[in-house]
Short mmCIF file of C-alpha atoms in Angstrom, two decimals:
data_model
loop_
_atom_site.label_atom_id
_atom_site.label_comp_id
_atom_site.label_asym_id
_atom_site.label_seq_id
_atom_site.Cartn_x
_atom_site.Cartn_y
_atom_site.Cartn_z
CA ALA M 1 0.00 0.00 0.00
CA GLN M 2 1.06 3.57 -0.53
CA SER M 3 1.04 6.34 2.07
CA VAL M 4 2.62 9.71 2.74
CA THR M 5 3.59 11.40 5.98
CA GLN M 6 4.42 15.06 6.17
CA LEU M 7 6.32 15.96 9.29
CA GLY M 8 5.17 19.25 10.73
CA SER M 9 1.79 20.71 9.96
CA HIS M 10 3.18 24.24 10.32
CA VAL M 11 6.63 25.53 9.41
CA SER M 12 7.72 29.11 9.98
CA VAL M 13 10.82 30.65 8.43
CA SER M 14 12.18 34.13 7.99
CA GLU M 15 12.36 35.71 4.57
CA GLY M 16 15.64 34.69 2.95
CA ALA M 17 16.04 31.57 5.11
CA LEU M 18 16.18 27.99 3.93
CA VAL M 19 12.86 26.25 3.46
CA LEU M 20 12.72 22.54 4.32
CA LEU M 21 9.42 20.68 4.18
CA ARG M 22 9.59 17.00 5.05
CA CYS M 23 7.85 14.13 3.35
CA ASN M 24 8.25 10.41 3.94
CA TYR M 25 6.49 7.84 1.83
CA SER M 26 5.60 4.20 1.90
CA SER M 27 5.16 2.33 -1.34
CA SER M 28 5.05 -1.33 -2.32
CA VAL M 29 6.18 -0.43 -5.84
CA PRO M 30 8.71 2.10 -7.17
CA PRO M 31 7.00 5.36 -6.33
CA TYR M 32 6.00 8.36 -8.33
CA LEU M 33 6.10 11.33 -5.97
CA PHE M 34 4.70 14.83 -6.28
CA TRP M 35 4.78 18.13 -4.45
CA TYR M 36 1.84 20.48 -4.90
CA VAL M 37 1.29 23.97 -3.54
CA GLN M 38 -2.06 25.49 -2.63
CA TYR M 39 -2.41 29.23 -2.25
CA PRO M 40 -5.41 30.54 -0.31
CA ASN M 41 -8.69 30.04 -2.15
CA GLN M 42 -7.00 28.37 -5.09
CA GLY M 43 -6.53 24.91 -6.50
CA LEU M 44 -3.38 22.85 -6.29
CA GLN M 45 -0.43 23.64 -8.51
CA LEU M 46 2.32 21.17 -9.28
CA LEU M 47 5.74 22.21 -7.99
CA LEU M 48 7.65 19.14 -9.10
CA LYS M 49 7.46 15.40 -9.53
CA TYR M 50 9.75 12.40 -9.26
CA THR M 51 9.42 9.70 -11.89
CA SER M 52 12.73 7.87 -11.38
CA ALA M 53 14.64 9.80 -14.05
CA ALA M 54 16.82 11.67 -11.54
CA THR M 55 16.96 11.70 -7.76
CA LEU M 56 17.29 15.47 -7.54
CA VAL M 57 14.25 17.09 -9.04
CA LYS M 58 14.03 20.78 -9.80
CA GLY M 59 10.68 22.46 -9.86
CA ILE M 60 9.12 25.83 -10.30
CA ASN M 61 9.76 28.93 -8.18
CA GLY M 62 13.21 27.75 -7.09
CA PHE M 63 12.02 24.63 -5.28
CA GLU M 64 13.72 21.26 -5.51
CA ALA M 65 13.37 17.87 -3.88
CA GLU M 66 15.66 14.92 -3.46
CA PHE M 67 14.46 11.34 -3.63
CA LYS M 68 16.24 9.16 -1.08
CA LYS M 69 15.19 5.56 -1.35
CA SER M 70 17.16 4.44 1.70
CA GLU M 71 15.33 6.98 3.85
CA THR M 72 12.01 6.72 1.96
CA SER M 73 12.01 10.49 1.86
CA PHE M 74 11.24 13.21 -0.66
CA HIS M 75 11.87 16.45 1.18
CA LEU M 76 11.18 19.80 -0.47
CA THR M 77 13.71 22.61 -0.19
CA LYS M 78 14.28 26.15 -1.32
CA PRO M 79 17.49 28.02 -0.50
CA SER M 80 15.89 31.37 0.21
CA ALA M 81 12.28 31.89 1.23
CA HIS M 82 10.22 34.66 -0.26
CA MET M 83 7.06 36.15 1.19
CA SER M 84 5.13 34.83 -1.80
CA ASP M 85 6.04 31.25 -0.80
CA ALA M 86 3.56 31.37 2.08
CA ALA M 87 1.04 28.67 1.24
CA GLU M 88 0.09 25.08 2.02
CA TYR M 89 2.25 22.36 0.55
CA PHE M 90 1.19 18.80 -0.13
CA CYS M 91 3.31 15.77 -0.81
CA ALA M 92 1.62 12.95 -2.73
CA VAL M 93 2.37 9.46 -4.00
CA SER M 94 0.55 7.79 -6.82
CA ARG M 95 -1.08 4.49 -6.14
CA ALA M 96 0.13 1.25 -7.66
CA GLY M 97 -1.75 -0.13 -10.60
CA ASN M 98 -3.36 1.25 -13.72
CA THR M 99 -4.64 4.41 -12.06
CA GLY M 100 -3.49 7.93 -11.44
CA LYS M 101 -5.02 8.05 -7.95
CA LEU M 102 -2.97 10.32 -5.71
CA ILE M 103 -2.57 9.74 -1.99
CA PHE M 104 -1.82 13.01 -0.25
CA GLY M 105 -0.11 13.86 2.99
CA GLN M 106 -1.86 16.05 5.51
CA GLY M 107 -0.17 19.17 4.24
CA THR M 108 2.31 21.65 5.69
CA THR M 109 1.48 25.31 6.03
CA LEU M 110 4.50 27.47 5.37
CA GLN M 111 4.62 30.86 7.06
CA VAL M 112 7.26 33.34 5.93
CA LYS M 113 8.10 36.13 8.34
CA PRO M 114 9.54 39.44 7.16
CA ASP G 1 -4.65 28.98 -14.81
CA SER G 2 -4.49 25.17 -15.05
CA GLY G 3 -6.99 24.91 -17.89
CA VAL G 4 -9.39 22.88 -15.75
CA THR G 5 -12.68 24.62 -15.08
CA GLN G 6 -15.17 23.89 -12.34
CA THR G 7 -18.63 25.26 -11.75
CA PRO G 8 -20.04 26.56 -9.57
CA LYS G 9 -17.35 28.12 -7.38
CA HIS G 10 -19.57 28.17 -4.34
CA LEU G 11 -22.65 26.21 -3.45
CA ILE G 12 -24.78 26.61 -0.35
CA THR G 13 -27.56 24.16 0.24
CA ALA G 14 -29.53 22.42 2.96
CA THR G 15 -29.28 18.96 4.44
CA GLY G 16 -31.10 16.33 2.44
CA GLN G 17 -30.68 18.15 -0.84
CA ARG G 18 -28.92 17.04 -4.03
CA VAL G 19 -26.32 19.02 -5.96
CA THR G 20 -24.28 18.58 -9.12
CA LEU G 21 -20.72 19.78 -9.54
CA ARG G 22 -19.33 20.16 -13.02
CA CYS G 23 -15.80 19.88 -14.35
CA SER G 24 -14.26 20.49 -17.77
CA PRO G 25 -10.78 19.00 -18.21
CA ARG G 26 -7.84 20.56 -20.00
CA SER G 27 -7.96 20.27 -23.74
CA GLY G 28 -6.48 16.89 -24.72
CA ASP G 29 -6.77 15.29 -21.30
CA LEU G 30 -8.75 12.06 -21.26
CA SER G 31 -8.81 11.37 -17.54
CA VAL G 32 -10.70 13.20 -14.83
CA TYR G 33 -10.36 12.84 -11.08
CA TRP G 34 -12.45 14.07 -8.17
CA TYR G 35 -11.00 14.86 -4.76
CA GLN G 36 -12.57 16.10 -1.55
CA GLN G 37 -10.70 18.43 0.78
CA SER G 38 -11.94 18.89 4.33
CA LEU G 39 -10.32 20.01 7.55
CA ASP G 40 -10.69 16.66 9.28
CA GLN G 41 -9.99 14.29 6.36
CA GLY G 42 -7.53 16.32 4.32
CA LEU G 43 -7.36 15.65 0.58
CA GLN G 44 -9.13 12.42 -0.30
CA PHE G 45 -9.42 10.78 -3.69
CA LEU G 46 -13.00 10.03 -4.67
CA ILE G 47 -13.08 8.65 -8.19
CA GLN G 48 -11.28 8.60 -11.54
CA TYR G 49 -12.61 8.34 -15.07
CA TYR G 50 -10.75 7.69 -18.25
CA ASN G 51 -12.39 8.41 -21.59
CA GLY G 52 -15.86 7.88 -20.18
CA GLU G 53 -15.12 4.76 -18.16
CA GLU G 54 -14.61 4.50 -14.43
CA ARG G 55 -10.99 3.57 -13.73
CA ALA G 56 -10.57 3.81 -9.98
CA LYS G 57 -12.69 4.41 -6.94
CA GLY G 58 -11.68 5.74 -3.56
CA ASN G 59 -13.65 6.27 -0.38
CA ILE G 60 -16.63 7.65 -2.22
CA LEU G 61 -19.92 7.44 -0.38
CA GLU G 62 -22.84 5.59 -1.94
CA ARG G 63 -24.76 8.88 -1.86
CA PHE G 64 -22.19 10.26 -4.29
CA SER G 65 -21.95 9.37 -7.95
CA ALA G 66 -20.07 10.65 -10.94
CA GLN G 67 -19.83 10.25 -14.66
CA GLN G 68 -17.74 11.40 -17.57
CA PHE G 69 -19.57 12.34 -20.73
CA PRO G 70 -18.56 11.82 -24.40
CA ASP G 71 -17.24 15.40 -24.57
CA LEU G 72 -15.05 14.41 -21.57
CA HIS G 73 -16.57 16.80 -19.06
CA SER G 74 -17.50 15.23 -15.77
CA GLU G 75 -20.16 15.70 -13.15
CA LEU G 76 -20.14 14.74 -9.49
CA ASN G 77 -23.56 14.25 -7.98
CA LEU G 78 -24.00 14.48 -4.23
CA SER G 79 -27.35 13.49 -2.76
CA SER G 80 -29.01 13.31 0.65
CA LEU G 81 -26.50 15.86 1.77
CA GLU G 82 -25.29 15.94 5.35
CA LEU G 83 -23.48 18.62 7.30
CA GLY G 84 -20.31 16.58 7.07
CA ASP G 85 -20.32 16.79 3.27
CA SER G 86 -19.32 20.44 3.52
CA ALA G 87 -15.93 20.60 1.87
CA LEU G 88 -13.93 21.81 -1.08
CA TYR G 89 -14.33 19.51 -4.08
CA PHE G 90 -11.57 19.51 -6.65
CA CYS G 91 -11.53 18.15 -10.11
CA ALA G 92 -8.24 17.33 -11.79
CA SER G 93 -7.36 16.08 -15.24
CA SER G 94 -4.45 14.33 -16.88
CA VAL G 95 -3.58 13.00 -20.29
CA GLU G 96 -3.66 9.23 -19.83
CA GLY G 97 -4.73 8.63 -16.25
CA LEU G 98 -1.55 6.80 -15.37
CA ARG G 99 0.63 6.81 -12.24
CA SER G 100 3.25 9.00 -13.84
CA ASP G 101 0.81 11.59 -15.16
CA THR G 102 0.80 15.14 -13.90
CA GLN G 103 -2.64 16.01 -12.64
CA TYR G 104 -3.84 19.56 -13.21
CA PHE G 105 -6.31 20.82 -10.65
CA GLY G 106 -9.25 23.11 -11.07
CA PRO G 107 -10.02 25.94 -8.64
CA GLY G 108 -12.54 23.81 -6.75
CA THR G 109 -16.16 24.06 -5.71
CA ARG G 110 -16.78 25.01 -2.11
CA LEU G 111 -19.87 23.22 -0.84
CA THR G 112 -21.56 24.39 2.32
CA VAL G 113 -24.38 22.28 3.72
CA LEU G 114 -26.54 24.07 6.30
#
């Protein structure tokens, strides 16, 4: 079975500081992993996805994530936080089988302080 | 703008009523997904269609039903509504409905059951 755990429901950083949002997954098959961002009153937007091509995945808005099989992790990072990064972030894994069903973590709200 | 449209944006109704949520996928996408987002359950997969056929089902209540039409738009029908059905309902679409697909999310329909 597939599952996702996001450590920390709220993360607060100062503007310009490193952003680190944690995601651990469980998957019975090689995983496809995704990070989505949700701004207030909007839908989800894909930041990046891992499909086994490369372990370090670069996404939009300066975000990147590293797939670590040994740690079953796919943490999201950004070297320098910007005020506009304040949002809710979701890690997701796609289910095994002939389906695109996504299983989401509980989400992490990122607060960026000036 | 993801290219996925959902109507209506907001819906307020009473317990026991029935509502229909509509989704138009991105041009060229054959698969449509429905997700429910609530404070207590987070983001939950409901159902997936591919080219008019049901492909996967999640924890969708029997009071809920969906379909995808020949023009590929989809409707989610919610009946005998309860207070607990109040949530944000997202539609997403992807090209082939596979594990590796990127899903593009619509802006959501916020349902309030009074």
